[in-house]
Amino acid sequence: MTDPIIRAQAVEKFYVQPDGNRIEVIAPVDLDVEPGKIITLLGPSGCGKSTLLRILTGLSKPSSGEVLWHGQPIASQNAGVAIVFQSFALFPWLTVLDNVEAPLEARGVPALERHKRALRILDTVGLDGFESAYPKELSGGMKQRVGFARALVVEPEVLFMDEPFSALDVLTAENLRNELLELWLSKKMPTSAIFIVTHNIEEAVLLADRVIVLGKNPARVRADFPIELSHPRDRKSPRFVELVDYIYKIMTQPDLALAVPDATAAVQKPARQKYQMLPHARVGGVAGLLELLQDRGGKEDLYRLAEVLIMDAEDLLPIVEASVLLGFATLKEGDVEITAEGIRFAEADILTRKILFRQAALKHIVILQQIDSVLHAKTDHSISQEFFYDILDEHFSQDEVERQFETAMNWGRYAEIFDFDRASHRLILAEPTGEPHPPTTTPVQL
Amino acid sequence: MKRPERIAFRPLVRIWSVLPRPNAASLPDLIMFSGGLALFYGVVEVGRNWLGPFTPHVEISRSLGALPVYAGYSLLRIALAYVLSLLFAVTYGYIAAYRPRAERFMIPLLDVLQSIPVLSFLPGVMLAMAALFPGRQLGVEMGAVLLIFTGQVWNMAFSFYASLKSIPREMREAATIYRFNWWQRFVQIELPFATIGLVWNSMMSVAGAWFFLMACEQFGDFRLPGLGSYLQSAADNGDTRSILLGILTMVAVIVLIDQFVWRPVIAWAEKFKMEQVESASAPTSWVLDFLQRSRGVALFRKRAIRPLREQMIHYFAPKHEVRAESAGENKVVLWLWRCVGIAALGAIGYAVVRVVMILTGLHGSEFHQLGIGLVATFLRVNLTLVLGALWTIPAGVAIGFNPRLARIAQPLAQIAASVPATALFPVVLLVLIRLGGGLGLGSIVLLLLGTQWYILFNVIAGAIAIPTDLKEAASVFGIRGWERWRKLILPGIFPFLVTGMVTASGGAWNASIVAEYFHFKGQTYSTVGVGAMISEATDAKNFDLLLASTIALAAVVVTTNRLGWRRLYRLAETRFKLEG
């Protein structure tokens, strides 16, 4: 075994709230970055993978634990790392050449050598002839090539990439991925390891020698396994499909047994009861998924669904999770199956759908139950949004609270459980339209 | 490869032979060479004057030939004040953006300083300068420059601070991960990112400087040669011809500055826009094209700027071995900052005690007068805003909705707006006095002259920004007349209108000092108001009253901003934002 370049030991990230309550974003993670490998870090959106990347590069400090660079604390080192960013993060006022030279200027490389090295690397990534262009003159794919060139020009030992292809269109992304792989395999890059953060499962299987899957809330390693397929990899090969399917399974089943038992789990005191976390899906997405499922015989493989819909796992999974949460579908072994309730919903007209959704929401969604019962209990049938922010604050980070609230608003308004007045930031009890109250809509008591 | 550095050692004849031959392409260089000569002459002239003995009351000649010289002096003062402002703004903004503890009081302080009118700084600035340069003209000159500075600097500082705060996170991370040193961050990220905001605020600041020029060049017993004092002296003598000539000169200077400074700078700053795609219609400037064609400029860049840049890169590079984020605060530096903080607190404490002592020394009647003045100015300012909005909204929308009209009206309005209203005061007063109205009515006209443009320009911009499909939807559904205003136009221009009104409100409060109190034909015209009180207190050297009225004015301005405008602003940013 070779020594790892970067070793993360029990790194953890949490925020301490004023009342002393800890919101954990990343549970203690051990992770090694070894030379000679492409490692991909997969995880659902908002799970903290980008945060973990920033900890590994030394950009941000873990709340506890340590990151070592060749055995030394990374903060004290001039770690040989570079990052390719999702948004490219190029400087629009510098030409392509100046952008690539900038990191060398920071290192005090003399002008002539700087120029030569930058030109050489621009040549490598296929940007010949674009030296004096400004980034805004380039297409997305070309911009990201500049991002690559800027990263490679410092000859990093580890090249980090934060969702490098997700701002690009499908074809451009595919092209760039292949070129990256070619550079890597032909050893044209001065880099001994690549660490890619992505939410695209196929991309991970296509590129990686090792895949790490993160779970969310808080982020923790769910799976960590090698991929030994030889390059170039065939997306249609049985092994490839099997691996993609396997990762889908892990990502959709939070309680699937972990391959490696978590050593820290035993010593942790039992966590507080987890509050139900809403997946960030819109009602329209749920309805669309259910209709499609019913069209396709009521049951479908997740991987196939993603293909049919041309959707990333990142976009598809919340919709699936929402359907499951509402009792409209079930998820087993990477297959989604519509339930009887789901069929009724898919076949109903607009008004009936609202009633069915309302029933399902009040039966299964904790926050909506809470809102409904509070609104009924109050004489003026209205309540400030702060009240719910306070509830959610106990369980989620600030950004997540916002997203949870937005999703709850979207669902609750559709279900006509309440109305939300943005000007006064108040929730107001809504009277459902159409038919008089069906008996089933009485609020579920907490 | 040629080795250019050898040229310097060649005999003179050879140098002559390598110099560009006079042809059309070398015209830019020729012109710039002459410009350099003229500049040199100017520096010598000014130096002789400023380093000379102290003449407190310069006799202002009202001859036509004196005008260019006066314009030059005024321009020089404004330019110096602007350079000072820029340096101060960048330093202040930088510290506020990166030191959270300092930020907490530096930003509110900026708010307060911004609301203090220029004249209120006058006594302190003059005394300090007279003490620093005893017996020299330089002291008074520096005083005037500092006064102009106090009118220019605050919004620039705020703009720089806000720009630094809005640099995208990934861009900062890129800088850290690629180990940019302090200098590189500053030159390659922070300055470029802040440039556009700084340019627009600089234009506003300099326009403000022209506005207060008359007040800054003649105060109490001091009088400096300049365009402002020329106009003032013409007004004192009721010399209409000189007033008009002075105004004409001022407009000419402003138009020239616009063509030779601001247009090129705006066109150049275009490259600092944070856009991902190239915009179709970028601003252009013939002066910038001219400069970019000049061989002299190209040579200067190659020989001077590039080597200098290289020097800076190597000077800073090795110093920055440790990552910025993990470096932590140096103990000594930390203590230094603490000492500065304690000293600042001490100074503030002392100032507060002095202020309280001075205020308790004021008469009850003066407080009474101050209260009335505040109410009067408050009403006047807001009446001005309403009147301004009443005509500018329909006019601005008409211009904004009609591209052909916009093409004609916009440059005209820009020139009209660039004429400092103060310069027009004498003319307006003349008319008003003939009509029999006093300054009570006149001051509103004067305030209006100074501030309506902010509203007009913003309304035009807002009307242009209303998407065509919304307009079409409105006409398809037959929304017309008042309904169209209520449903489409007013909500559409609301954010722009608020921005315009906020700026206009700040400008009007500040302008009240010159609008409510005026020397004309050897008489003093004034009306009830806090602005008049400040001017009067300055003239009478009643520093206690000056201090009290300034504090009161600043308090009212800051409070109305916090309670009124900022809420409207937030409403504009949330509910009335047109999102793509």
Tab-separated table of N, CA, C and O in Angstrom, chain A residues 274-324:
chain	number	residue	atom	x	y	z
A	274	LYS	N	-35.130	12.024	14.897
A	274	LYS	CA	-34.920	12.798	13.668
A	274	LYS	C	-36.236	13.403	13.200
A	274	LYS	O	-37.262	12.739	13.165
A	275	TYR	N	-36.181	14.660	12.850
A	275	TYR	CA	-37.362	15.316	12.335
A	275	TYR	C	-37.502	14.961	10.859
A	275	TYR	O	-36.521	14.837	10.145
A	276	GLN	N	-38.728	14.777	10.444
A	276	GLN	CA	-38.948	14.411	9.044
A	276	GLN	C	-38.400	15.493	8.105
A	276	GLN	O	-38.658	16.673	8.278
A	277	MET	N	-37.606	15.066	7.128
A	277	MET	CA	-37.008	16.027	6.206
A	277	MET	C	-37.718	15.936	4.864
A	277	MET	O	-37.828	14.868	4.276
A	278	LEU	N	-38.225	17.067	4.408
A	278	LEU	CA	-38.954	17.044	3.149
A	278	LEU	C	-37.977	17.046	1.977
A	278	LEU	O	-37.040	17.833	1.955
A	279	PRO	N	-38.175	16.172	1.002
A	279	PRO	CA	-37.372	16.268	-0.226
A	279	PRO	C	-37.863	17.466	-1.028
A	279	PRO	O	-39.055	17.781	-1.021
A	280	HIS	N	-36.921	18.145	-1.701
A	280	HIS	CA	-37.303	19.395	-2.356
A	280	HIS	C	-37.886	19.138	-3.734
A	280	HIS	O	-37.242	19.330	-4.745
A	281	ALA	N	-39.122	18.638	-3.720
A	281	ALA	CA	-39.803	18.360	-4.983
A	281	ALA	C	-41.065	19.202	-5.045
A	281	ALA	O	-41.639	19.552	-4.015
A	282	ARG	N	-41.484	19.540	-6.247
A	282	ARG	CA	-42.720	20.299	-6.409
A	282	ARG	C	-43.858	19.329	-6.710
A	282	ARG	O	-43.626	18.221	-7.197
A	283	VAL	N	-45.053	19.793	-6.422
A	283	VAL	CA	-46.208	18.921	-6.599
A	283	VAL	C	-46.315	18.478	-8.063
A	283	VAL	O	-46.612	17.321	-8.359
A	284	GLY	N	-46.027	19.421	-8.976
A	284	GLY	CA	-46.106	19.088	-10.398
A	284	GLY	C	-45.186	17.939	-10.773
A	284	GLY	O	-45.550	17.071	-11.568
A	285	GLY	N	-44.002	17.910	-10.161
A	285	GLY	CA	-43.056	16.833	-10.431
A	285	GLY	C	-43.595	15.502	-9.959
A	285	GLY	O	-43.488	14.485	-10.659
A	286	VAL	N	-44.180	15.498	-8.763
A	286	VAL	CA	-44.747	14.267	-8.211
A	286	VAL	C	-45.843	13.748	-9.135
A	286	VAL	O	-45.882	12.560	-9.490
A	287	ALA	N	-46.734	14.663	-9.554
A	287	ALA	CA	-47.834	14.257	-10.422
A	287	ALA	C	-47.303	13.671	-11.731
A	287	ALA	O	-47.772	12.627	-12.204
A	288	GLY	N	-46.283	14.347	-12.286
A	288	GLY	CA	-45.709	13.873	-13.538
A	288	GLY	C	-45.123	12.483	-13.393
A	288	GLY	O	-45.327	11.611	-14.244
A	289	LEU	N	-44.410	12.250	-12.307
A	289	LEU	CA	-43.786	10.951	-12.080
A	289	LEU	C	-44.845	9.858	-11.966
A	289	LEU	O	-44.731	8.775	-12.561
A	290	LEU	N	-45.913	10.160	-11.215
A	290	LEU	CA	-46.956	9.149	-11.010
A	290	LEU	C	-47.637	8.810	-12.343
A	290	LEU	O	-47.905	7.645	-12.629
A	291	GLU	N	-47.890	9.844	-13.153
A	291	GLU	CA	-48.508	9.586	-14.452
A	291	GLU	C	-47.616	8.695	-15.316
A	291	GLU	O	-48.078	7.738	-15.938
A	292	LEU	N	-46.334	9.005	-15.297
A	292	LEU	CA	-45.391	8.234	-16.109
A	292	LEU	C	-45.337	6.786	-15.627
A	292	LEU	O	-45.354	5.839	-16.421
A	293	LEU	N	-45.307	6.623	-14.295
A	293	LEU	CA	-45.247	5.283	-13.714
A	293	LEU	C	-46.455	4.473	-14.148
A	293	LEU	O	-46.359	3.305	-14.529
A	294	GLN	N	-47.616	5.128	-14.085
A	294	GLN	CA	-48.822	4.397	-14.431
A	294	GLN	C	-48.812	4.008	-15.903
A	294	GLN	O	-49.219	2.907	-16.263
A	295	ASP	N	-48.325	4.919	-16.738
A	295	ASP	CA	-48.182	4.633	-18.168
A	295	ASP	C	-47.307	3.418	-18.410
A	295	ASP	O	-47.518	2.672	-19.353
A	296	ARG	N	-46.291	3.270	-17.599
A	296	ARG	CA	-45.312	2.214	-17.830
A	296	ARG	C	-45.604	0.980	-16.987
A	296	ARG	O	-44.686	0.254	-16.628
A	297	GLY	N	-46.857	0.778	-16.653
A	297	GLY	CA	-47.257	-0.456	-15.993
A	297	GLY	C	-47.125	-0.438	-14.482
A	297	GLY	O	-47.150	-1.480	-13.838
A	298	GLY	N	-46.921	0.746	-13.910
A	298	GLY	CA	-46.964	0.848	-12.459
A	298	GLY	C	-45.647	0.611	-11.760
A	298	GLY	O	-45.510	0.905	-10.578
A	299	LYS	N	-44.657	0.100	-12.482
A	299	LYS	CA	-43.407	-0.207	-11.798
A	299	LYS	C	-42.249	0.068	-12.748
A	299	LYS	O	-42.351	-0.225	-13.940
A	300	GLU	N	-41.179	0.665	-12.227
A	300	GLU	CA	-40.067	0.944	-13.119
A	300	GLU	C	-38.757	1.023	-12.345
A	300	GLU	O	-38.735	1.392	-11.156
A	301	ASP	N	-37.704	0.681	-13.037
A	301	ASP	CA	-36.371	0.776	-12.477
A	301	ASP	C	-35.954	2.246	-12.422
A	301	ASP	O	-36.198	3.000	-13.354
A	302	LEU	N	-35.329	2.679	-11.327
A	302	LEU	CA	-34.935	4.083	-11.168
A	302	LEU	C	-34.003	4.544	-12.280
A	302	LEU	O	-34.144	5.628	-12.835
A	303	TYR	N	-33.064	3.689	-12.593
A	303	TYR	CA	-32.066	4.010	-13.598
A	303	TYR	C	-32.741	4.261	-14.941
A	303	TYR	O	-32.457	5.224	-15.655
A	304	ARG	N	-33.731	3.351	-15.263
A	304	ARG	CA	-34.478	3.506	-16.512
A	304	ARG	C	-35.256	4.817	-16.506
A	304	ARG	O	-35.272	5.557	-17.485
A	305	LEU	N	-35.886	5.093	-15.358
A	305	LEU	CA	-36.670	6.328	-15.232
A	305	LEU	C	-35.806	7.549	-15.526
A	305	LEU	O	-36.197	8.445	-16.271
A	306	ALA	N	-34.617	7.561	-14.926
A	306	ALA	CA	-33.713	8.698	-15.133
A	306	ALA	C	-33.394	8.836	-16.606
A	306	ALA	O	-33.292	9.938	-17.143
A	307	GLU	N	-33.253	7.692	-17.283
A	307	GLU	CA	-32.940	7.709	-18.708
A	307	GLU	C	-34.102	8.259	-19.526
A	307	GLU	O	-33.924	9.127	-20.371
A	308	VAL	N	-35.308	7.749	-19.226
A	308	VAL	CA	-36.491	8.185	-19.961
A	308	VAL	C	-36.709	9.688	-19.788
A	308	VAL	O	-37.015	10.404	-20.731
A	309	LEU	N	-36.526	10.144	-18.550
A	309	LEU	CA	-36.795	11.551	-18.261
A	309	LEU	C	-35.608	12.443	-18.579
A	309	LEU	O	-35.707	13.681	-18.468
A	310	ILE	N	-34.468	11.841	-18.953
A	310	ILE	CA	-33.219	12.590	-19.135
A	310	ILE	C	-32.973	13.488	-17.930
A	310	ILE	O	-32.818	14.706	-18.035
A	311	MET	N	-33.003	12.860	-16.766
A	311	MET	CA	-32.821	13.622	-15.531
A	311	MET	C	-31.643	13.063	-14.770
A	311	MET	O	-31.368	11.871	-14.823
A	312	ASP	N	-30.966	13.944	-14.050
A	312	ASP	CA	-29.923	13.510	-13.132
A	312	ASP	C	-30.562	12.867	-11.917
A	312	ASP	O	-31.714	13.139	-11.608
A	313	ALA	N	-29.773	12.049	-11.222
A	313	ALA	CA	-30.260	11.514	-9.959
A	313	ALA	C	-30.641	12.661	-9.026
A	313	ALA	O	-31.631	12.594	-8.306
A	314	GLU	N	-29.860	13.744	-9.118
A	314	GLU	CA	-30.105	14.872	-8.225
A	314	GLU	C	-31.510	15.432	-8.373
A	314	GLU	O	-32.146	15.814	-7.406
A	315	ASP	N	-32.003	15.456	-9.603
A	315	ASP	CA	-33.330	16.018	-9.833
A	315	ASP	C	-34.424	14.982	-9.626
A	315	ASP	O	-35.522	15.300	-9.195
A	316	LEU	N	-34.110	13.741	-9.965
A	316	LEU	CA	-35.128	12.695	-9.914
A	316	LEU	C	-35.392	12.225	-8.479
A	316	LEU	O	-36.547	12.060	-8.073
A	317	LEU	N	-34.320	12.030	-7.725
A	317	LEU	CA	-34.490	11.422	-6.401
A	317	LEU	C	-35.448	12.181	-5.484
A	317	LEU	O	-36.289	11.541	-4.845
A	318	PRO	N	-35.367	13.509	-5.404
A	318	PRO	CA	-36.325	14.180	-4.509
A	318	PRO	C	-37.778	13.912	-4.899
A	318	PRO	O	-38.638	13.760	-4.023
A	319	ILE	N	-38.037	13.825	-6.198
A	319	ILE	CA	-39.414	13.588	-6.639
A	319	ILE	C	-39.861	12.196	-6.209
A	319	ILE	O	-40.973	12.006	-5.699
A	320	VAL	N	-38.968	11.225	-6.393
A	320	VAL	CA	-39.292	9.860	-5.975
A	320	VAL	C	-39.518	9.810	-4.462
A	320	VAL	O	-40.501	9.266	-3.975
A	321	GLU	N	-38.590	10.452	-3.738
A	321	GLU	CA	-38.713	10.446	-2.271
A	321	GLU	C	-40.024	11.080	-1.832
A	321	GLU	O	-40.681	10.598	-0.908
A	322	ALA	N	-40.404	12.183	-2.494
A	322	ALA	CA	-41.646	12.850	-2.114
A	322	ALA	C	-42.840	11.940	-2.357
A	322	ALA	O	-43.746	11.837	-1.519
A	323	SER	N	-42.843	11.240	-3.501
A	323	SER	CA	-43.958	10.338	-3.803
A	323	SER	C	-44.050	9.238	-2.754
A	323	SER	O	-45.135	8.857	-2.318
A	324	VAL	N	-42.884	8.738	-2.335
A	324	VAL	CA	-42.865	7.679	-1.321
A	324	VAL	C	-43.371	8.219	0.004
A	324	VAL	O	-44.195	7.613	0.686
